[in-house]
XYZ file of C-alpha atoms in Angstrom:
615
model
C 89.207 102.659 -72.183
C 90.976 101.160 -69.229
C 87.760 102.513 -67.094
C 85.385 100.596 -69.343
C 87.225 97.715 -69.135
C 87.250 97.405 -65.054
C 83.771 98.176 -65.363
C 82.582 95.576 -67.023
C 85.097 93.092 -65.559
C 83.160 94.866 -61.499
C 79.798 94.009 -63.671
C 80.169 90.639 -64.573
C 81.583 89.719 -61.136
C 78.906 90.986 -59.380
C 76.867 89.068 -61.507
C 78.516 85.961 -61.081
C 78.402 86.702 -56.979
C 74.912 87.341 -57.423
C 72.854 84.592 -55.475
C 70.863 82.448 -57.099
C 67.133 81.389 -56.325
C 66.448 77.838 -54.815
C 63.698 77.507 -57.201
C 66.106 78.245 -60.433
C 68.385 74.924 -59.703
C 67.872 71.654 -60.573
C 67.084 69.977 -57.328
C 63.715 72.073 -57.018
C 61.345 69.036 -58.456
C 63.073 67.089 -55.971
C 62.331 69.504 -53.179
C 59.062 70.309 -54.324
C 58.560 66.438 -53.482
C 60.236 65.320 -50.661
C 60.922 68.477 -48.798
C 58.813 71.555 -48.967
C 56.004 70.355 -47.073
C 57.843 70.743 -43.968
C 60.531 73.373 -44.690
C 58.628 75.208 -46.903
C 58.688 76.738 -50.676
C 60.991 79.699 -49.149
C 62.632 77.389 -46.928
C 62.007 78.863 -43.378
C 60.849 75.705 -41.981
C 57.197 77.071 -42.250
C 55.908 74.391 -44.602
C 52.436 72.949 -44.550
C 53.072 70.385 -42.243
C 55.018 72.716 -39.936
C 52.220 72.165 -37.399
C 52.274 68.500 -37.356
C 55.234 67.247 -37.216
C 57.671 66.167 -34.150
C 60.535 68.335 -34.118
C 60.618 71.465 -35.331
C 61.942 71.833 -39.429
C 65.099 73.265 -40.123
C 64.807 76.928 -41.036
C 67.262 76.724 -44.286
C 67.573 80.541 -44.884
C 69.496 81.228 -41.437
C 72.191 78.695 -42.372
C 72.826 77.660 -38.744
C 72.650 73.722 -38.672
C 73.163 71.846 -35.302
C 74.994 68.512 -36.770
C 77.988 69.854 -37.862
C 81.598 68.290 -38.425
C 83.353 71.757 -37.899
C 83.651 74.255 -35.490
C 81.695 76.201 -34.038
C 80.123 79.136 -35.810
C 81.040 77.780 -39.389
C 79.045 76.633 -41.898
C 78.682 72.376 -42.386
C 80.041 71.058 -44.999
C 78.515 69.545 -47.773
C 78.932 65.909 -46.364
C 77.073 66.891 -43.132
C 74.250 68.070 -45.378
C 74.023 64.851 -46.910
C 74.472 62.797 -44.021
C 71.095 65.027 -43.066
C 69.383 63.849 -46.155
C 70.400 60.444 -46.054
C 69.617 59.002 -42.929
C 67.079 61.959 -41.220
C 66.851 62.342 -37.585
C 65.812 59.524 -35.883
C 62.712 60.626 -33.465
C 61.506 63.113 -35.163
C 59.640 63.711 -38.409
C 62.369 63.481 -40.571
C 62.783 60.783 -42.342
C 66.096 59.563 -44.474
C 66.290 59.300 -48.370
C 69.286 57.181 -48.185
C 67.155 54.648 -50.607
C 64.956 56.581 -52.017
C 66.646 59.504 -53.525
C 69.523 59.137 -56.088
C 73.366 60.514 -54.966
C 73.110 63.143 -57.934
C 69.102 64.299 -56.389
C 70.950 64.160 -53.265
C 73.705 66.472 -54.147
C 71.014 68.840 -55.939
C 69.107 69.620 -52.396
C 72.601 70.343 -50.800
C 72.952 72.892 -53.375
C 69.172 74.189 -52.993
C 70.153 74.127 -48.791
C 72.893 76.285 -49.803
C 70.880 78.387 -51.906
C 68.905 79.582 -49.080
C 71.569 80.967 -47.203
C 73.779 81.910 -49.316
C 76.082 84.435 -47.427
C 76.632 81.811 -44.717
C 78.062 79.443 -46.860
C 80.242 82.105 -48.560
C 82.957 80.275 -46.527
C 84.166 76.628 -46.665
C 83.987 75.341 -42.561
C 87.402 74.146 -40.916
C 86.288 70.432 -40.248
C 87.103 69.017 -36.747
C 89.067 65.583 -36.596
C 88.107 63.365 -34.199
C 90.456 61.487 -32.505
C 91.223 57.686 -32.552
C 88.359 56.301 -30.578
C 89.982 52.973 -28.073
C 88.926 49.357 -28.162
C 87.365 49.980 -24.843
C 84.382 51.110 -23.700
C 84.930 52.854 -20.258
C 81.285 54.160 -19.785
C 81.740 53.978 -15.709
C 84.658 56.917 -16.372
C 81.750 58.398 -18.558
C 80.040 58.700 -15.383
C 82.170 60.653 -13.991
C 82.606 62.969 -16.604
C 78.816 63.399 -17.053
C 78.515 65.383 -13.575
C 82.284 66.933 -13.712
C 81.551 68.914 -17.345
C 77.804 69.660 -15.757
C 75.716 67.589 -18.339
C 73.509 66.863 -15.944
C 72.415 70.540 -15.169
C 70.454 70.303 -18.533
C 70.321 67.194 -19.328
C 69.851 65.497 -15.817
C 71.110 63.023 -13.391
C 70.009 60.010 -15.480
C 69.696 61.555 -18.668
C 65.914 62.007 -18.435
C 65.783 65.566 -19.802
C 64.716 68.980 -18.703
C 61.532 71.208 -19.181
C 63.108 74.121 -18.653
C 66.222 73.749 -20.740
C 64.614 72.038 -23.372
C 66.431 68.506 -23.505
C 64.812 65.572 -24.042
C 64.799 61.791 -22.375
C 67.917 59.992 -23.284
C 66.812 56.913 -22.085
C 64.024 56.705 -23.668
C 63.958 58.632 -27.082
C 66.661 57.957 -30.037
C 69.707 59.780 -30.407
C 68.564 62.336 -33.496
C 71.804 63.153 -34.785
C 71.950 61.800 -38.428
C 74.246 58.613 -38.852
C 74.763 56.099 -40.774
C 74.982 53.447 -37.883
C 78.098 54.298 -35.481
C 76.539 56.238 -32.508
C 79.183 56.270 -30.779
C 81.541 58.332 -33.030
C 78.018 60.690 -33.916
C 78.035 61.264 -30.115
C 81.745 62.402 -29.382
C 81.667 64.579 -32.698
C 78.117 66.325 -30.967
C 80.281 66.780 -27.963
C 83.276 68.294 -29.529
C 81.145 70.743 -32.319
C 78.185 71.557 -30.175
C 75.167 71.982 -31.583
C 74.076 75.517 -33.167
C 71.248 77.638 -31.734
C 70.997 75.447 -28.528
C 72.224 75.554 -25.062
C 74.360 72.781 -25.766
C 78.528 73.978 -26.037
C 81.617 72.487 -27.311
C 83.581 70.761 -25.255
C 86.967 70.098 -25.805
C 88.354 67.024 -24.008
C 91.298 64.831 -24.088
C 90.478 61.996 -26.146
C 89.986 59.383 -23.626
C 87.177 61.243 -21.826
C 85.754 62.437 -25.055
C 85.490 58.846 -25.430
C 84.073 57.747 -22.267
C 81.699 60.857 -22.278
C 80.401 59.319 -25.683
C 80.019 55.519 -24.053
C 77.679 56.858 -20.937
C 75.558 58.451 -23.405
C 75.448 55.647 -25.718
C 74.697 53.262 -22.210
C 71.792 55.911 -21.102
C 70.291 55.393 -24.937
C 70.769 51.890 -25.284
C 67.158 51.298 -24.309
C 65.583 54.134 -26.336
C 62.821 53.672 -28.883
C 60.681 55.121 -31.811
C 57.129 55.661 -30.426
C 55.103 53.085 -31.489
C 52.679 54.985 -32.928
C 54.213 58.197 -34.846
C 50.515 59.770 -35.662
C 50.604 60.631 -32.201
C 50.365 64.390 -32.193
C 53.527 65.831 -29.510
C 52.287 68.016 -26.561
C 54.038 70.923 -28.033
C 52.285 70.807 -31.132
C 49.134 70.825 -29.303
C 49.914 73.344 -27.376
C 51.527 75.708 -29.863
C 48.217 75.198 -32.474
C 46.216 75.681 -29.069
C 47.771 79.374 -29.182
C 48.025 79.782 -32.990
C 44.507 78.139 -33.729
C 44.733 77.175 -37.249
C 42.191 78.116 -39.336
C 39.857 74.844 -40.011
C 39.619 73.999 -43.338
C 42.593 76.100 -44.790
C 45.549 75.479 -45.661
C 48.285 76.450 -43.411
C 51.406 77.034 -45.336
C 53.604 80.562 -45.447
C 53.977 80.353 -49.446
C 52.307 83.970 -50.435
C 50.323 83.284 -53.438
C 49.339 79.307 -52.303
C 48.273 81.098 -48.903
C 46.207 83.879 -50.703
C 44.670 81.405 -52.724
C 44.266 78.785 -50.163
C 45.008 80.190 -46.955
C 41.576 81.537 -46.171
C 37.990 80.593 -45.760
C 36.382 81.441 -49.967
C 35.105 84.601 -50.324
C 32.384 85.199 -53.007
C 33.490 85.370 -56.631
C 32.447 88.301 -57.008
C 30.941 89.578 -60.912
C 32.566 87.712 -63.911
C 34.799 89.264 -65.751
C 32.951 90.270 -69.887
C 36.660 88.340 -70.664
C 34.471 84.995 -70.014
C 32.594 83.330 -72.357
C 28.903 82.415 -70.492
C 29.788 78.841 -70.334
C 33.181 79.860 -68.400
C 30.972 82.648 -66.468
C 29.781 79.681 -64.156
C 30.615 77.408 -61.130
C 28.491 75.038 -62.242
C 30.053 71.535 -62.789
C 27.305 71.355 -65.702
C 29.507 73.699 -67.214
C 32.977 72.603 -66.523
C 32.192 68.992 -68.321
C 31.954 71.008 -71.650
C 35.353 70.727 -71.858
C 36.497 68.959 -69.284
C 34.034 66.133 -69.965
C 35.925 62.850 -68.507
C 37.040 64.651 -65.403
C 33.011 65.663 -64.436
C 31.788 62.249 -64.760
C 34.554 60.455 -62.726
C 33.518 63.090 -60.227
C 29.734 62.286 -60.914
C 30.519 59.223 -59.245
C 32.628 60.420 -56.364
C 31.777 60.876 -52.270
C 32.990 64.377 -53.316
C 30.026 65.182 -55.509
C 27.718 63.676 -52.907
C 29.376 65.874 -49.812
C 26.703 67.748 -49.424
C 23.637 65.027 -48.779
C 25.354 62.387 -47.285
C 23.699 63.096 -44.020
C 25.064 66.554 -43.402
C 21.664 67.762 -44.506
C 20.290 66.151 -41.582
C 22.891 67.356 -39.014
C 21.809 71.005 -39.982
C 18.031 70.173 -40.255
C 18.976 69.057 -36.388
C 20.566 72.079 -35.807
C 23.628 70.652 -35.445
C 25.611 72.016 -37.529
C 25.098 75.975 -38.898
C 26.128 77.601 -41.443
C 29.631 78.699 -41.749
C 30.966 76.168 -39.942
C 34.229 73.971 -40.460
C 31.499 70.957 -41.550
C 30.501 73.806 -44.646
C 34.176 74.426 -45.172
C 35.056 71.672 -46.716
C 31.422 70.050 -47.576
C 30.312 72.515 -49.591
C 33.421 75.269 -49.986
C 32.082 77.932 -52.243
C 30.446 81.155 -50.449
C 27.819 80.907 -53.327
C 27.171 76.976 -51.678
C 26.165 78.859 -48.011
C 22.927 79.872 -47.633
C 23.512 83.077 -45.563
C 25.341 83.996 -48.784
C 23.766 87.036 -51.503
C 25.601 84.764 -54.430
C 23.544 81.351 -52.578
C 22.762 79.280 -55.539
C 20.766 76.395 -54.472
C 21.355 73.909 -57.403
C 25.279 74.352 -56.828
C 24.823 73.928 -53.134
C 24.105 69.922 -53.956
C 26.925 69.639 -56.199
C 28.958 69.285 -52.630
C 32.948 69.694 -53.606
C 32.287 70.820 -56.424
C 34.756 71.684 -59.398
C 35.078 75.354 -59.119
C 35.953 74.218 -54.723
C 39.219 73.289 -55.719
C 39.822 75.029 -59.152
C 38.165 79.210 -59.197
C 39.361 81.683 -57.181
C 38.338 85.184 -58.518
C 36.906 84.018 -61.604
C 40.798 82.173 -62.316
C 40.726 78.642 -63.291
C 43.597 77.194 -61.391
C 45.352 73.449 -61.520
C 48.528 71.506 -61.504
C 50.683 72.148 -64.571
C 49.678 70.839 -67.916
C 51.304 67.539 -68.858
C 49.568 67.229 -72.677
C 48.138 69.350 -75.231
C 44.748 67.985 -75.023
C 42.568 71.119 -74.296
C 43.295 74.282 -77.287
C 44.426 77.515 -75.563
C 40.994 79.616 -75.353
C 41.977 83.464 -75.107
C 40.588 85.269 -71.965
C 40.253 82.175 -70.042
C 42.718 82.848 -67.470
C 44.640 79.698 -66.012
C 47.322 79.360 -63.467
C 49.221 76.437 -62.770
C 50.574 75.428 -59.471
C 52.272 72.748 -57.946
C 50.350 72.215 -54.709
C 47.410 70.606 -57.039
C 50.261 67.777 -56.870
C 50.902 67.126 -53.205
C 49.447 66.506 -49.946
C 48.947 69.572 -48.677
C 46.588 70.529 -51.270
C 44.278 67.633 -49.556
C 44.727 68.484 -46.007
C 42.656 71.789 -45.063
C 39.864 68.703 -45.348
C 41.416 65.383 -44.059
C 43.389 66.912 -41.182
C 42.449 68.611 -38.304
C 44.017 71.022 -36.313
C 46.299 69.743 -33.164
C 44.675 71.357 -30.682
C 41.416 69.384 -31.790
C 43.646 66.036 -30.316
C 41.707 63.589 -28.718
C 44.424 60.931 -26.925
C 47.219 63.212 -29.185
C 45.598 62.417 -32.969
C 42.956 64.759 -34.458
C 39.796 62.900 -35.519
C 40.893 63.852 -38.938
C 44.565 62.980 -39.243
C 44.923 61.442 -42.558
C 47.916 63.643 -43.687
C 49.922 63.634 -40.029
C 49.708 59.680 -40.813
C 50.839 59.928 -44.245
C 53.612 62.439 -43.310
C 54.847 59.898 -40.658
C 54.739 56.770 -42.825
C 56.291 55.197 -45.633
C 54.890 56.749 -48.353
C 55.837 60.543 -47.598
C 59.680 59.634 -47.908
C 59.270 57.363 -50.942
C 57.636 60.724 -52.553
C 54.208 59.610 -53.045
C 51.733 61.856 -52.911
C 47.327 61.480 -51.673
C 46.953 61.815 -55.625
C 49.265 59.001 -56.734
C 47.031 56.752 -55.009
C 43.067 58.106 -54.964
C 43.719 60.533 -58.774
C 46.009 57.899 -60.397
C 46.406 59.499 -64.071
C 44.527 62.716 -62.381
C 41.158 60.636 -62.260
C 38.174 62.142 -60.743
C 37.172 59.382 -58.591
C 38.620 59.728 -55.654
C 38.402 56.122 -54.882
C 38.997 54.967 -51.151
C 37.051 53.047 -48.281
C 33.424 53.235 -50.102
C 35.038 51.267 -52.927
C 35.835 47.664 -52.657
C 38.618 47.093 -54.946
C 40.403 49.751 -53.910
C 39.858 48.572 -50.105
C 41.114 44.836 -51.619
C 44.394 46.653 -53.399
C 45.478 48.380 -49.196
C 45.075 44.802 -47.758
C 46.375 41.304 -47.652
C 44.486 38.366 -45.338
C 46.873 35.519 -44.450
C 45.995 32.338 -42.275
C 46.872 28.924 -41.678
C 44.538 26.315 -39.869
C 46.049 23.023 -38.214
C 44.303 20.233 -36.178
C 46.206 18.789 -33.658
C 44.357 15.853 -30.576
C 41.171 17.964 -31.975
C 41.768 21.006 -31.328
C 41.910 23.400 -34.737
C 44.007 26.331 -34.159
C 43.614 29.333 -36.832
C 46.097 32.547 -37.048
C 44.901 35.115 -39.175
C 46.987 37.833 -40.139
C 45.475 41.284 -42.215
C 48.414 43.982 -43.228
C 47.948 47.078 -44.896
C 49.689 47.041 -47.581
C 48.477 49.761 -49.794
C 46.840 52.657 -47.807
C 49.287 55.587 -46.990
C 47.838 56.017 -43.730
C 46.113 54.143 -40.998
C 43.551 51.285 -42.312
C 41.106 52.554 -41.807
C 41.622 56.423 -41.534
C 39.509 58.520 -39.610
C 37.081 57.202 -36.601
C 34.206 57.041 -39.589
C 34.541 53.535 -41.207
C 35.415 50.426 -39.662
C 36.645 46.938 -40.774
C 34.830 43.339 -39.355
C 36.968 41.057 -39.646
C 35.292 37.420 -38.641
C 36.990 34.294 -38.709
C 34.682 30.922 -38.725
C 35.057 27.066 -38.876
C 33.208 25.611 -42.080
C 32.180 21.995 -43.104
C 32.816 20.443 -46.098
C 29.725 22.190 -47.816
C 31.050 25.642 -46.692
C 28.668 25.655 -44.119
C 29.500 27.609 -40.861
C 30.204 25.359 -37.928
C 27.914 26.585 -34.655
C 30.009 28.381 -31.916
C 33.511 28.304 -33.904
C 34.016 31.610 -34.816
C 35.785 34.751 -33.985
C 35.653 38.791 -34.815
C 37.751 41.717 -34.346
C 36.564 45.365 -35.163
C 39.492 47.459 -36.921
C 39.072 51.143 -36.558
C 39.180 53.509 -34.002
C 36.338 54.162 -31.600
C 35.650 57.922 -30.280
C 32.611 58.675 -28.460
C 31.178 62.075 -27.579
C 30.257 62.936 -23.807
C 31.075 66.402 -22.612
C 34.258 66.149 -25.079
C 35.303 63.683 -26.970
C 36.709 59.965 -25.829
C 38.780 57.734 -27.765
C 37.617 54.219 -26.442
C 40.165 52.047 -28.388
C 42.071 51.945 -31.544
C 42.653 48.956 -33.450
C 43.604 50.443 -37.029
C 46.495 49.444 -38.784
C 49.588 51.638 -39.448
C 50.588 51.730 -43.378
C 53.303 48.782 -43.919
C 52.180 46.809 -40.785
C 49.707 44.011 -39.827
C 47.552 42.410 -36.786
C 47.060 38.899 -35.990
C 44.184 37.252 -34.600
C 44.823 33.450 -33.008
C 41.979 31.246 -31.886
C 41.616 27.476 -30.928
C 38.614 25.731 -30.721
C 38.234 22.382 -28.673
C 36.833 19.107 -29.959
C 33.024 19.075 -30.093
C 32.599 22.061 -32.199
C 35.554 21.114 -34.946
C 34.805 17.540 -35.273
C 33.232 18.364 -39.139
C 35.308 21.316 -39.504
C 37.546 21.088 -43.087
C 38.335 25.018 -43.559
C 38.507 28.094 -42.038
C 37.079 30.907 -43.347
C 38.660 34.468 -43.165
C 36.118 37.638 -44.033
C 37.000 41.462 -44.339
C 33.417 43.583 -44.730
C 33.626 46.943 -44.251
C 31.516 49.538 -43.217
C 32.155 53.114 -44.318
C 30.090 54.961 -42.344
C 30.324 52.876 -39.164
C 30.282 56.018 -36.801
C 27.394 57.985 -38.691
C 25.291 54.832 -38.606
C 26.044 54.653 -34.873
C 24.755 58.662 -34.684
C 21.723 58.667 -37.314
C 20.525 55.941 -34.956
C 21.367 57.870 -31.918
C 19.150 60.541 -33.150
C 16.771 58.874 -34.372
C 15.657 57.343 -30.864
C 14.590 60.805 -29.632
C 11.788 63.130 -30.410
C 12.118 64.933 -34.028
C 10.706 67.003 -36.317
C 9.045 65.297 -39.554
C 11.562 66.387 -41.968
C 14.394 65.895 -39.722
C 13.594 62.322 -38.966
C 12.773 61.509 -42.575
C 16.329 63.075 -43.431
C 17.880 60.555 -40.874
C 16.582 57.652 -42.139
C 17.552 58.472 -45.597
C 20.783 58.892 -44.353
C 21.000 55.642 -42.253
C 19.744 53.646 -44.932
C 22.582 54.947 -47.391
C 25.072 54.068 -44.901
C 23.896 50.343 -44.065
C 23.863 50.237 -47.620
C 27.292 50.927 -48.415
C 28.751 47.614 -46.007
C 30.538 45.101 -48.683
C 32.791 42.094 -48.092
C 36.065 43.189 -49.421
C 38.279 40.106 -49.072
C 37.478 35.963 -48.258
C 39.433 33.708 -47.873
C 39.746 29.991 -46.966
C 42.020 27.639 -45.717
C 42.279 23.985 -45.427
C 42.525 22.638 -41.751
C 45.787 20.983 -42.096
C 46.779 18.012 -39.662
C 50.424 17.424 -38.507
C 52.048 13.986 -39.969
C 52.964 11.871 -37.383
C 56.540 11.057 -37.566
């Protein structure tokens, strides 16, 4: 009996030692949201946007984190993980939650960071104390120290960094470790713990030069700065996709079953199963709206539905483009859509992105998990839900391009690197909560003018002062997720003009700037300027005009018309100045006309020319 008993008291220990899954806890939704696309649904730092961002992600399941408060070779402690998670590392593409996610969501991820290393943080780490730091800065003593401990062997004289061992500029890029404000005290605790799984050792120092170490490095990063623009691709990014070539069009995470299913180029469905009913038995959006009949007419209406004629037609007609290529990939992504294809089917090769592009894979209907009852169960119909259809990734094998693709370090596609690097990503919102608000169909962005009006704001004031009227104009982009516009396809005019009392224009008093990013392709591709606006932030345009030309000026007049297609119209037109075939040119101009077609004004404004009292 006393056997038995020790038995089961060995079982349920074991049991209670047992590890338990990251994806079992509480925190997961929270995860799932603000963390997996870099670190990844098994948390080995081989997320989705692994490729993109700057710094590598922290590979959870070895347990070895370099901004610790204990010694070395011990596990942080649960403070130091939320210290991580609250303020991020500053200079790299981790951003903090500190406002953003609650203190209980916050304690959650610790546990799921725990979760993934379990063994490693079978221990509690002995915490270091630092000592009492002095009133005094004594950076010059610093100095000293700097060459005497050998900093500069890795680091360099000034601080500038080394290739070879790996350190970056001091003086010019932020100090990473997380912190709530005091660099100072972040610095001498890096100094004392070391940092795990680099070259850099703990030191141990009496306190005054632990404290004058700290104040030369906080005088070599007083200068130091965010990049200005964080879309900007790294060169080690570059250069690592430039050896791992990405597949275009894919997407490029390590979770197995989203990889199988999304990982790869489509391969034909292959025969339907006698499960399916005939109306389920097809790819056909036709067939889809039978049930799902709201969801196929907001995509009736969508650039999605129309992927496939809006002038790609013409690029292949032109040879341009073949089949198979990354253009296919994500214009028309079924193998039954390519014509080299057995399975071609002609009529679903014009339904572009079609339903079954995003939703069949081996005759399984797949999407994001069900929030109502709306649809009955049908036996035989198999359905899988999956998270992805809820985040960015899901969007990116087609609105991001590789890194080695960079032209001046940003992809000509790099919708999601902006996102990822913007304000939206650590707030939690997703591409859908924007363009598939209350999963809609529509897909609404640049080709539709109130959703253009919701991303921007256009501010001015007009004075006149000895007759000269002075106008600032200020647009921000307040709405979009990424750059305004994304991509080097559209473009924004925005004009600013002197009017008379009748709204009239006044001659000669008026002013444009293009917004958008210029790339031009001559034996490679050129960027020739970039003027698009980062999400949260604004440009200002300030012009005076002299008497003469204001004299019956009241108001000035601020305009935002936008052009979709600006680069297409700009190639169509390109083309269609050379020699071509009948059908070819009569495909151009079908597709030229569409995209002069599609400029609107999205936003006017005007302002009364105010004149200065006179005190």
């Amino acid at each position: 009996m006393r056997a038995v008993v020790l038995a089961v008291v060995a079982c349920v220990s074991l049991a209670a030692a047992a590890p338990t899954a990251p994806q079992t806890l509480a925190g997961w939704m929270a995860y799932d949201r603000y963390c997996l696309s870099c670190h990844g649904a098994s948390g080995d730092g081989r997320g989705p946007a692994a490729p993109f961002t700057s710094g590598k992600p922290r590979d959870f399941t070895a347990g070895a984190y370099k901004w610790r408060s204990t010694v070395v070779g011990e596990p942080p402690t649960d403070d130091d993980l939320r210290a991580a998670i609250r303020h991020g590392a500053p200079g790299t593409s981790m951003p903090g939650f500190d406002q953003i996610v609650s203190a209980t969501e916050v304690d959650q991820l610790v546990a799921i960071l725990k979760a993934f290393a379990p063994a490693e943080f079978a221990r509690r780490g002995k915490v270091v104390a630092l000592p009492a730091a002095p009133a005094a800065v004594n950076a010059a003593r610093g100095a000293e120290l700097w060459t005497q401990q050998g900093c500069d062997r890795c680091h360099g004289d000034a601080g500038r960094g080394n290739a070879a061992s790996r350190t970056y500029d001091l003086t010019k890029q932020l100090l990473r470790r997380p912190r709530n404000s005091e660099a100072r005290a972040a610095i001498a605790m890096t100094i004392t713990t070391g940092l795990t799984g680099t070259g850099m050792p703990s030191y141990s120092l009496p306190a005054a030069d632990l404290w004058a170490l700290a104040d030369h490095v906080v005088a070599l990063n007083a200068k130091a700065a965010a990049p200005r623009d964080r879309s900007v691709l790294s060169a080690d990014a570059v250069a690592a996709d430039a050896k791992a070539k990405l597949e275009l069009g894919t997407w490029p995470g390590t979770d197995a079953e989203e990889a199988r299913v999304f990982g790869t180029p489509l391969a034909p469905q292959g025969t339907p199963p006698a499960t399916l009913a005939p109306a389920q038995a097809s790819l056909s959006s036709r067939q889809c709206a039978r049930c799902h009949a709201k969801q196929a007419r907001e995509w009736t209406t969508s650039v999605h539905a129309a992927a496939s004629v809006w002038g790609l037609g013409a690029r292949e007609l032109d040879h341009a483009v073949e089949e198979g290529t990354s253009c296919n990939r994500c214009h028309t992504p079924l193998a039954e859509q390519q014509a080299g294809s057995p399975a071609f089917d002609s009529a679903l090769r014009a339904e572009g992105v079609t339903c079954a592009g995003c939703h069949v894979r081996d005759w399984v209907r797949r999407g994001p998990p069900r929030r109502a009852p709306s649809l009955l169960p049908a036996s035989g119909y198999p359905l899988v839900e999956m998270a992805i259809y809820e985040r960015s990734d899901f969007c990116m094998p087609c609105h991001q391009l590789p890194p080695r693709t960079a032209v001046n370090g940003k992809p000509l596609l790099n919708t999601y690197k902006e996102w990822l690097e913007g304000p939206y990503m650590a707030r939690g919102i997703q591409c859908q909560h924007c363009h598939m608000p209350n999963r809609e169909h529509t897909w609404l962005g640049i080709h539709d003018r109130d959703t253009v009006r919701q991303g921007i704001r256009a501010t001015a004031t007009a004075k006149r002062t000895n007759d000269v009227v002075t106008v600032v104009a200020t647009l921000a982009n307040i709405g979009a997720g990424h750059f305004l516009p994304t991509t080097a396809t559209p473009a924004l005019v925005w004009r600013i003009e002197l009017v008379d009392a009748k709204g009239t224009p006044i001659k000669g008093a008026h002013d444009e700037r293009r917004i958008g990013r210029v790339v031009l392709y001559k034996d490679g591709w050129q960027e020739t300027s970039d003027t698009r606006i980062p999400p949260g932030e604004s440009t200002t345009i300030a012009r005076a005009w002299k008497a003469g030309r204001t004299a019956q000026a009241t108001a000035a007049r601020i305009t935002v018309e936008v052009h979709p297609d600006a680069f297409y119209e700009g190639l169509y037109t390109e083309r269609l100045a050379t020699k071509l075939p009948a059908a070819t040119r009569a495909s151009y101009e079908t597709a030229l006309a569409r995209a002069r077609g599609s400029h609107y004004i999205a936003e006017t404004i005007e302002v009364p020319i105010a004149i200065p009292s006179k005190r």
